[in-house]
Amino acid sequence: MSHTAPLSRREILDRFRRKVDQGLPLIGGGAGTGLSAKCAESGGIDLIIIYNSGRFRMAGRGSLAGLMPYGDANKIVMEMAAEVLPVVEHTPVLAGVCATDPFRIMSRFLKEVRDAGFAGVQNFPTVGLIDGHFRQGLEETGMGFDLEVTMIAQARKMDLLTCPYVHNVDEARAMAEAGADLIVPHVGLTTLGMIGAKSAVTLAEAASRVQAMADAAKAVRNDILVLCHGGPIAEPADVAEIFRKTRGIVGFFGASSIERLPTEPAIVAQVRDFLALRISTP
């Protein structure tokens, strides 16, 4: 297997903008296994992102397992690097970094991420998915979203590609001010499939929320690229509907949509096809 030299942040962004200028969407995808990453690259994906929830998801657990105390998120992503990075030949791979980790000096950890061969970072696990009293407690005790913004700003200064999740207009504005190259408006856990969320906003509401976050970010920096993600935006037809209902959204980031939802029915159907066979009698 021959690997091309890693692209720089500027080269990646130039490639992305050329594609957008042609009217083609940017598609990013989560990979919980090396095989998922190989298949996504074979399909022509623009960007691969690995983080602890990908491993939990492909182990049959819900994605929110990544926000629970079931493992060291930053340790897991570095373990995944050894599985994924050697089999990806030319696609930029980003690390999901838990920026609120109180046991790591983030500037040093980001150097480890870069030295491992990652092209950039995303803020995951993110406290942006947490609300209510628990979120308030995190914010008040030094484990809030501001640390994720700071991490993205640090990564940007290190010339890593930055592609953070945002969950509301304030977060979108803050990440744009931090220098994020792309933002990913996150409208909730992906629905459908065996371990998908059962409740979500409508596609129309998702489009409205994505647009509001995109507008907030672009008011700070008009060159920022915006990809939609989550909730009812699960299948290609859903993304097409978001494109129709919004302006300035240039792509989609799929996690469950890229590796879990295609896998579940394919394996089920294959097993059923084998079970439908009949033994010939002598």
mmCIF file of C-alpha atoms in Angstrom:
data_model
loop_
_atom_site.group_PDB
_atom_site.id
_atom_site.type_symbol
_atom_site.label_atom_id
_atom_site.label_comp_id
_atom_site.label_asym_id
_atom_site.label_seq_id
_atom_site.Cartn_x
_atom_site.Cartn_y
_atom_site.Cartn_z
ATOM 1 C CA MET A 1 0.000 0.000 0.000
ATOM 2 C CA SER A 2 1.486 3.346 -1.007
ATOM 3 C CA HIS A 3 0.642 6.406 1.041
ATOM 4 C CA THR A 4 0.877 9.879 -0.408
ATOM 5 C CA ALA A 5 2.477 12.595 1.709
ATOM 6 C CA PRO A 6 -0.046 14.155 4.108
ATOM 7 C CA LEU A 7 -1.702 17.271 2.785
ATOM 8 C CA SER A 8 -1.261 20.537 4.656
ATOM 9 C CA ARG A 9 -4.210 22.387 6.104
ATOM 10 C CA ARG A 10 -4.039 24.908 3.245
ATOM 11 C CA GLU A 11 -3.943 22.158 0.608
ATOM 12 C CA ILE A 12 -6.951 20.436 2.193
ATOM 13 C CA LEU A 13 -8.945 23.674 2.288
ATOM 14 C CA ASP A 14 -8.002 24.507 -1.302
ATOM 15 C CA ARG A 15 -9.223 21.057 -2.359
ATOM 16 C CA PHE A 16 -12.462 21.533 -0.446
ATOM 17 C CA ARG A 17 -13.130 24.980 -1.916
ATOM 18 C CA ARG A 18 -12.470 23.804 -5.468
ATOM 19 C CA LYS A 19 -15.057 21.092 -4.950
ATOM 20 C CA VAL A 20 -17.624 23.507 -3.511
ATOM 21 C CA ASP A 21 -17.015 25.912 -6.402
ATOM 22 C CA GLN A 22 -18.025 23.068 -8.748
ATOM 23 C CA GLY A 23 -21.322 22.685 -6.896
ATOM 24 C CA LEU A 24 -20.256 19.402 -5.317
ATOM 25 C CA PRO A 25 -20.885 18.697 -1.605
ATOM 26 C CA LEU A 26 -18.203 17.966 0.957
ATOM 27 C CA ILE A 27 -18.861 14.669 2.703
ATOM 28 C CA GLY A 28 -17.150 13.809 5.957
ATOM 29 C CA GLY A 29 -17.611 10.590 7.857
ATOM 30 C CA GLY A 30 -16.879 8.999 11.185
ATOM 31 C CA ALA A 31 -14.966 5.730 11.276
ATOM 32 C CA GLY A 32 -15.072 3.416 14.252
ATOM 33 C CA THR A 33 -12.908 0.735 12.621
ATOM 34 C CA GLY A 34 -10.142 0.482 10.064
ATOM 35 C CA LEU A 35 -12.522 -1.299 7.690
ATOM 36 C CA SER A 36 -15.046 1.553 7.924
ATOM 37 C CA ALA A 37 -12.290 4.013 7.059
ATOM 38 C CA LYS A 38 -11.065 1.902 4.111
ATOM 39 C CA CYS A 39 -14.584 1.598 2.721
ATOM 40 C CA ALA A 40 -15.321 5.302 3.156
ATOM 41 C CA GLU A 41 -12.122 6.229 1.360
ATOM 42 C CA SER A 42 -12.896 3.762 -1.417
ATOM 43 C CA GLY A 43 -16.237 5.513 -1.851
ATOM 44 C CA GLY A 44 -14.477 8.854 -2.307
ATOM 45 C CA ILE A 45 -15.177 10.509 1.038
ATOM 46 C CA ASP A 46 -13.572 13.928 1.579
ATOM 47 C CA LEU A 47 -12.785 13.715 5.272
ATOM 48 C CA ILE A 48 -12.614 10.964 7.913
ATOM 49 C CA ILE A 49 -13.015 11.650 11.625
ATOM 50 C CA ILE A 50 -12.314 9.137 14.383
ATOM 51 C CA TYR A 51 -13.311 9.428 18.032
ATOM 52 C CA ASN A 52 -14.367 7.239 20.923
ATOM 53 C CA SER A 53 -18.074 7.119 20.031
ATOM 54 C CA GLY A 54 -17.181 5.536 16.692
ATOM 55 C CA ARG A 55 -15.701 2.573 18.518
ATOM 56 C CA PHE A 56 -18.714 2.336 20.852
ATOM 57 C CA ARG A 57 -21.140 2.708 17.943
ATOM 58 C CA MET A 58 -19.555 -0.104 15.955
ATOM 59 C CA ALA A 59 -19.578 -2.194 19.131
ATOM 60 C CA GLY A 60 -23.373 -1.930 19.116
ATOM 61 C CA ARG A 61 -23.701 0.790 21.744
ATOM 62 C CA GLY A 62 -25.377 4.162 21.351
ATOM 63 C CA SER A 63 -23.166 7.094 20.419
ATOM 64 C CA LEU A 64 -23.775 8.793 23.762
ATOM 65 C CA ALA A 65 -21.593 6.080 25.314
ATOM 66 C CA GLY A 66 -18.765 8.407 24.277
ATOM 67 C CA LEU A 67 -19.928 10.949 26.832
ATOM 68 C CA MET A 68 -20.196 8.432 29.662
ATOM 69 C CA PRO A 69 -17.382 7.137 31.947
ATOM 70 C CA TYR A 70 -16.784 4.029 29.844
ATOM 71 C CA GLY A 71 -13.228 4.834 28.843
ATOM 72 C CA ASP A 72 -10.583 7.518 28.410
ATOM 73 C CA ALA A 73 -11.743 9.341 25.278
ATOM 74 C CA ASN A 74 -8.363 10.803 24.349
ATOM 75 C CA LYS A 75 -6.562 7.524 24.972
ATOM 76 C CA ILE A 76 -9.134 5.683 22.851
ATOM 77 C CA VAL A 77 -8.735 8.023 19.884
ATOM 78 C CA MET A 78 -4.975 7.509 19.936
ATOM 79 C CA GLU A 79 -5.502 3.731 20.026
ATOM 80 C CA MET A 80 -7.860 4.079 17.064
ATOM 81 C CA ALA A 81 -5.180 6.046 15.223
ATOM 82 C CA ALA A 82 -3.019 2.916 15.069
ATOM 83 C CA GLU A 83 -5.920 1.030 13.487
ATOM 84 C CA VAL A 84 -7.157 3.680 11.060
ATOM 85 C CA LEU A 85 -4.274 5.895 9.955
ATOM 86 C CA PRO A 86 -2.139 3.119 8.376
ATOM 87 C CA VAL A 87 -4.995 1.997 6.102
ATOM 88 C CA VAL A 88 -6.070 5.449 4.873
ATOM 89 C CA GLU A 89 -3.967 6.364 1.867
ATOM 90 C CA HIS A 90 -4.889 9.897 0.839
ATOM 91 C CA THR A 91 -7.914 11.161 2.807
ATOM 92 C CA PRO A 92 -7.402 13.661 5.657
ATOM 93 C CA VAL A 93 -8.156 12.065 9.034
ATOM 94 C CA LEU A 94 -9.193 14.178 12.029
ATOM 95 C CA ALA A 95 -9.032 13.237 15.698
ATOM 96 C CA GLY A 96 -11.961 13.745 18.009
ATOM 97 C CA VAL A 97 -10.336 15.478 20.974
ATOM 98 C CA CYS A 98 -11.957 15.690 24.404
ATOM 99 C CA ALA A 99 -10.881 19.236 25.204
ATOM 100 C CA THR A 100 -12.368 19.230 28.719
ATOM 101 C CA ASP A 101 -10.086 16.363 29.810
ATOM 102 C CA PRO A 102 -8.659 17.651 33.132
ATOM 103 C CA PHE A 103 -5.781 15.141 33.080
ATOM 104 C CA ARG A 104 -4.055 16.363 29.933
ATOM 105 C CA ILE A 105 -2.120 19.483 29.049
ATOM 106 C CA MET A 106 -3.987 20.231 25.862
ATOM 107 C CA SER A 107 -1.148 21.947 23.997
ATOM 108 C CA ARG A 108 1.021 18.862 24.500
ATOM 109 C CA PHE A 109 -1.755 16.474 23.563
ATOM 110 C CA LEU A 110 -2.409 18.355 20.326
ATOM 111 C CA LYS A 111 1.260 17.876 19.425
ATOM 112 C CA GLU A 112 0.813 14.137 20.018
ATOM 113 C CA VAL A 113 -2.233 14.220 17.728
ATOM 114 C CA ARG A 114 -0.303 15.998 15.004
ATOM 115 C CA ASP A 115 2.743 13.740 15.369
ATOM 116 C CA ALA A 116 0.534 10.632 15.119
ATOM 117 C CA GLY A 117 -0.415 11.701 11.592
ATOM 118 C CA PHE A 118 -3.785 13.369 12.056
ATOM 119 C CA ALA A 119 -4.558 16.250 9.692
ATOM 120 C CA GLY A 120 -6.752 18.048 12.200
ATOM 121 C CA VAL A 121 -9.210 17.899 15.067
ATOM 122 C CA GLN A 122 -12.848 17.977 16.061
ATOM 123 C CA ASN A 123 -14.243 18.680 19.539
ATOM 124 C CA PHE A 124 -15.597 15.311 20.591
ATOM 125 C CA PRO A 125 -16.720 14.197 23.123
ATOM 126 C CA THR A 126 -18.393 17.584 23.486
ATOM 127 C CA VAL A 127 -20.285 19.023 26.439
ATOM 128 C CA GLY A 128 -22.379 20.783 23.799
ATOM 129 C CA LEU A 129 -24.580 17.672 23.788
ATOM 130 C CA ILE A 130 -25.257 18.063 27.528
ATOM 131 C CA ASP A 131 -27.918 20.387 28.879
ATOM 132 C CA GLY A 132 -29.774 21.145 32.107
ATOM 133 C CA HIS A 133 -28.320 21.187 35.624
ATOM 134 C CA PHE A 134 -25.503 18.800 34.719
ATOM 135 C CA ARG A 135 -24.281 21.136 31.962
ATOM 136 C CA GLN A 136 -24.504 24.081 34.343
ATOM 137 C CA GLY A 137 -22.409 22.175 36.858
ATOM 138 C CA LEU A 138 -19.771 21.366 34.229
ATOM 139 C CA GLU A 139 -19.561 25.001 33.200
ATOM 140 C CA GLU A 140 -19.260 26.171 36.805
ATOM 141 C CA THR A 141 -16.516 23.695 37.687
ATOM 142 C CA GLY A 142 -14.081 24.302 34.854
ATOM 143 C CA MET A 143 -15.221 21.658 32.364
ATOM 144 C CA GLY A 144 -17.268 23.838 30.034
ATOM 145 C CA PHE A 145 -17.545 24.455 26.301
ATOM 146 C CA ASP A 146 -15.063 27.338 26.500
ATOM 147 C CA LEU A 147 -12.279 24.739 26.800
ATOM 148 C CA GLU A 148 -13.395 23.263 23.477
ATOM 149 C CA VAL A 149 -13.214 26.708 21.877
ATOM 150 C CA THR A 150 -9.734 27.207 23.331
ATOM 151 C CA MET A 151 -8.618 23.818 22.001
ATOM 152 C CA ILE A 152 -9.813 24.700 18.505
ATOM 153 C CA ALA A 153 -7.941 28.021 18.687
ATOM 154 C CA GLN A 154 -4.772 26.197 19.795
ATOM 155 C CA ALA A 155 -5.110 23.666 16.985
ATOM 156 C CA ARG A 156 -5.609 26.470 14.472
ATOM 157 C CA LYS A 157 -2.360 28.108 15.611
ATOM 158 C CA MET A 158 -0.633 24.763 15.071
ATOM 159 C CA ASP A 159 -1.971 24.768 11.483
ATOM 160 C CA LEU A 160 -4.188 21.738 12.085
ATOM 161 C CA LEU A 161 -7.486 21.579 10.194
ATOM 162 C CA THR A 162 -10.314 22.412 12.612
ATOM 163 C CA CYS A 163 -13.854 21.099 12.179
ATOM 164 C CA PRO A 164 -15.803 21.593 15.435
ATOM 165 C CA TYR A 165 -19.334 20.635 16.314
ATOM 166 C CA VAL A 166 -21.581 23.513 17.363
ATOM 167 C CA HIS A 167 -25.043 23.256 18.890
ATOM 168 C CA ASN A 168 -26.374 26.827 18.979
ATOM 169 C CA VAL A 169 -25.631 30.265 17.546
ATOM 170 C CA ASP A 170 -23.405 31.320 20.458
ATOM 171 C CA GLU A 171 -21.181 28.277 19.999
ATOM 172 C CA ALA A 172 -21.116 28.821 16.230
ATOM 173 C CA ARG A 173 -20.005 32.416 16.725
ATOM 174 C CA ALA A 174 -17.352 31.433 19.280
ATOM 175 C CA MET A 175 -15.865 28.725 17.074
ATOM 176 C CA ALA A 176 -15.729 31.087 14.098
ATOM 177 C CA GLU A 177 -13.900 33.632 16.250
ATOM 178 C CA ALA A 178 -11.487 30.875 17.336
ATOM 179 C CA GLY A 179 -10.532 30.366 13.692
ATOM 180 C CA ALA A 180 -12.381 27.136 12.865
ATOM 181 C CA ASP A 181 -12.013 26.156 9.214
ATOM 182 C CA LEU A 182 -15.325 24.290 9.122
ATOM 183 C CA ILE A 183 -18.194 24.134 11.561
ATOM 184 C CA VAL A 184 -20.665 21.298 11.895
ATOM 185 C CA PRO A 185 -24.079 22.381 13.248
ATOM 186 C CA HIS A 186 -25.201 19.381 15.305
ATOM 187 C CA VAL A 187 -28.970 18.967 15.613
ATOM 188 C CA GLY A 188 -29.055 15.874 17.828
ATOM 189 C CA LEU A 189 -28.418 12.147 17.838
ATOM 190 C CA THR A 190 -28.933 10.498 14.471
ATOM 191 C CA THR A 191 -32.218 8.614 14.188
ATOM 192 C CA LEU A 192 -32.920 5.276 12.483
ATOM 193 C CA GLY A 193 -31.323 1.880 12.816
ATOM 194 C CA MET A 194 -30.949 -0.467 15.744
ATOM 195 C CA ILE A 195 -29.331 1.950 18.204
ATOM 196 C CA GLY A 196 -30.424 5.316 16.780
ATOM 197 C CA ALA A 197 -32.352 7.967 18.660
ATOM 198 C CA LYS A 198 -36.116 7.618 18.660
ATOM 199 C CA SER A 199 -36.883 11.325 19.023
ATOM 200 C CA ALA A 200 -35.650 14.174 16.864
ATOM 201 C CA VAL A 201 -36.687 17.532 15.478
ATOM 202 C CA THR A 202 -38.342 17.614 12.067
ATOM 203 C CA LEU A 203 -36.240 18.123 8.954
ATOM 204 C CA ALA A 204 -37.719 21.606 8.594
ATOM 205 C CA GLU A 205 -36.725 22.503 12.144
ATOM 206 C CA ALA A 206 -33.288 20.973 11.601
ATOM 207 C CA ALA A 207 -32.837 23.126 8.489
ATOM 208 C CA SER A 208 -33.833 26.227 10.437
ATOM 209 C CA ARG A 209 -31.362 25.473 13.235
ATOM 210 C CA VAL A 210 -28.542 24.665 10.830
ATOM 211 C CA GLN A 211 -29.177 27.916 8.960
ATOM 212 C CA ALA A 212 -29.149 29.981 12.145
ATOM 213 C CA MET A 213 -25.808 28.511 13.238
ATOM 214 C CA ALA A 214 -24.338 28.950 9.750
ATOM 215 C CA ASP A 215 -25.436 32.579 9.631
ATOM 216 C CA ALA A 216 -23.947 33.274 13.059
ATOM 217 C CA ALA A 217 -20.587 31.815 12.057
ATOM 218 C CA LYS A 218 -20.509 33.531 8.662
ATOM 219 C CA ALA A 219 -21.276 36.877 10.294
ATOM 220 C CA VAL A 220 -17.876 36.507 11.966
ATOM 221 C CA ARG A 221 -15.981 34.990 9.024
ATOM 222 C CA ASN A 222 -17.588 34.596 5.647
ATOM 223 C CA ASP A 223 -15.006 32.040 4.469
ATOM 224 C CA ILE A 224 -16.022 29.367 7.000
ATOM 225 C CA LEU A 225 -17.363 26.114 5.520
ATOM 226 C CA VAL A 226 -20.529 24.634 7.022
ATOM 227 C CA LEU A 227 -21.533 20.952 7.070
ATOM 228 C CA CYS A 228 -24.835 19.730 8.544
ATOM 229 C CA HIS A 229 -25.129 16.780 10.919
ATOM 230 C CA GLY A 230 -27.406 14.745 13.145
ATOM 231 C CA GLY A 231 -30.991 14.250 14.217
ATOM 232 C CA PRO A 232 -33.283 13.533 11.267
ATOM 233 C CA ILE A 233 -30.484 14.208 8.740
ATOM 234 C CA ALA A 234 -29.700 10.509 8.354
ATOM 235 C CA GLU A 235 -29.924 9.475 4.703
ATOM 236 C CA PRO A 236 -28.839 11.100 1.402
ATOM 237 C CA ALA A 237 -32.427 12.216 0.711
ATOM 238 C CA ASP A 238 -32.473 14.023 4.062
ATOM 239 C CA VAL A 239 -29.273 15.889 3.213
ATOM 240 C CA ALA A 240 -30.717 16.838 -0.171
ATOM 241 C CA GLU A 241 -33.741 18.299 1.638
ATOM 242 C CA ILE A 242 -31.481 20.326 3.941
ATOM 243 C CA PHE A 243 -29.641 21.677 0.898
ATOM 244 C CA ARG A 244 -32.986 22.716 -0.598
ATOM 245 C CA LYS A 245 -34.144 24.449 2.573
ATOM 246 C CA THR A 246 -30.901 26.292 3.385
ATOM 247 C CA ARG A 247 -28.278 28.494 1.776
ATOM 248 C CA GLY A 248 -24.528 28.334 2.257
ATOM 249 C CA ILE A 249 -24.469 24.763 3.591
ATOM 250 C CA VAL A 250 -21.802 22.997 1.560
ATOM 251 C CA GLY A 251 -21.866 19.439 2.837
ATOM 252 C CA PHE A 252 -22.690 16.785 5.389
ATOM 253 C CA PHE A 253 -20.839 15.027 8.142
ATOM 254 C CA GLY A 254 -22.144 11.536 8.791
ATOM 255 C CA ALA A 255 -21.161 9.240 11.612
ATOM 256 C CA SER A 256 -23.895 6.658 12.075
ATOM 257 C CA SER A 257 -25.084 7.627 8.592
ATOM 258 C CA ILE A 258 -21.800 6.584 7.000
ATOM 259 C CA GLU A 259 -20.861 3.411 8.862
ATOM 260 C CA ARG A 260 -23.672 2.128 11.090
ATOM 261 C CA LEU A 261 -26.825 2.614 9.011
ATOM 262 C CA PRO A 262 -25.358 1.012 5.853
ATOM 263 C CA THR A 263 -23.881 -1.889 7.848
ATOM 264 C CA GLU A 264 -26.939 -3.000 9.809
ATOM 265 C CA PRO A 265 -29.292 -3.886 6.931
ATOM 266 C CA ALA A 266 -26.452 -5.263 4.783
ATOM 267 C CA ILE A 267 -25.439 -7.855 7.379
ATOM 268 C CA VAL A 268 -29.056 -8.728 8.223
ATOM 269 C CA ALA A 269 -29.891 -9.235 4.529
ATOM 270 C CA GLN A 270 -26.770 -11.306 3.876
ATOM 271 C CA VAL A 271 -27.512 -13.637 6.784
ATOM 272 C CA ARG A 272 -31.124 -14.038 5.636
ATOM 273 C CA ASP A 273 -29.977 -14.824 2.103
ATOM 274 C CA PHE A 274 -27.730 -17.596 3.436
ATOM 275 C CA LEU A 275 -30.539 -18.903 5.648
ATOM 276 C CA ALA A 276 -32.861 -18.992 2.636
ATOM 277 C CA LEU A 277 -30.648 -21.597 0.975
ATOM 278 C CA ARG A 278 -31.845 -25.192 0.984
ATOM 279 C CA ILE A 279 -29.720 -28.310 1.212
ATOM 280 C CA SER A 280 -30.125 -30.548 -1.776
ATOM 281 C CA THR A 281 -31.214 -34.061 -0.860
ATOM 282 C CA PRO A 282 -29.326 -37.019 -2.369
#
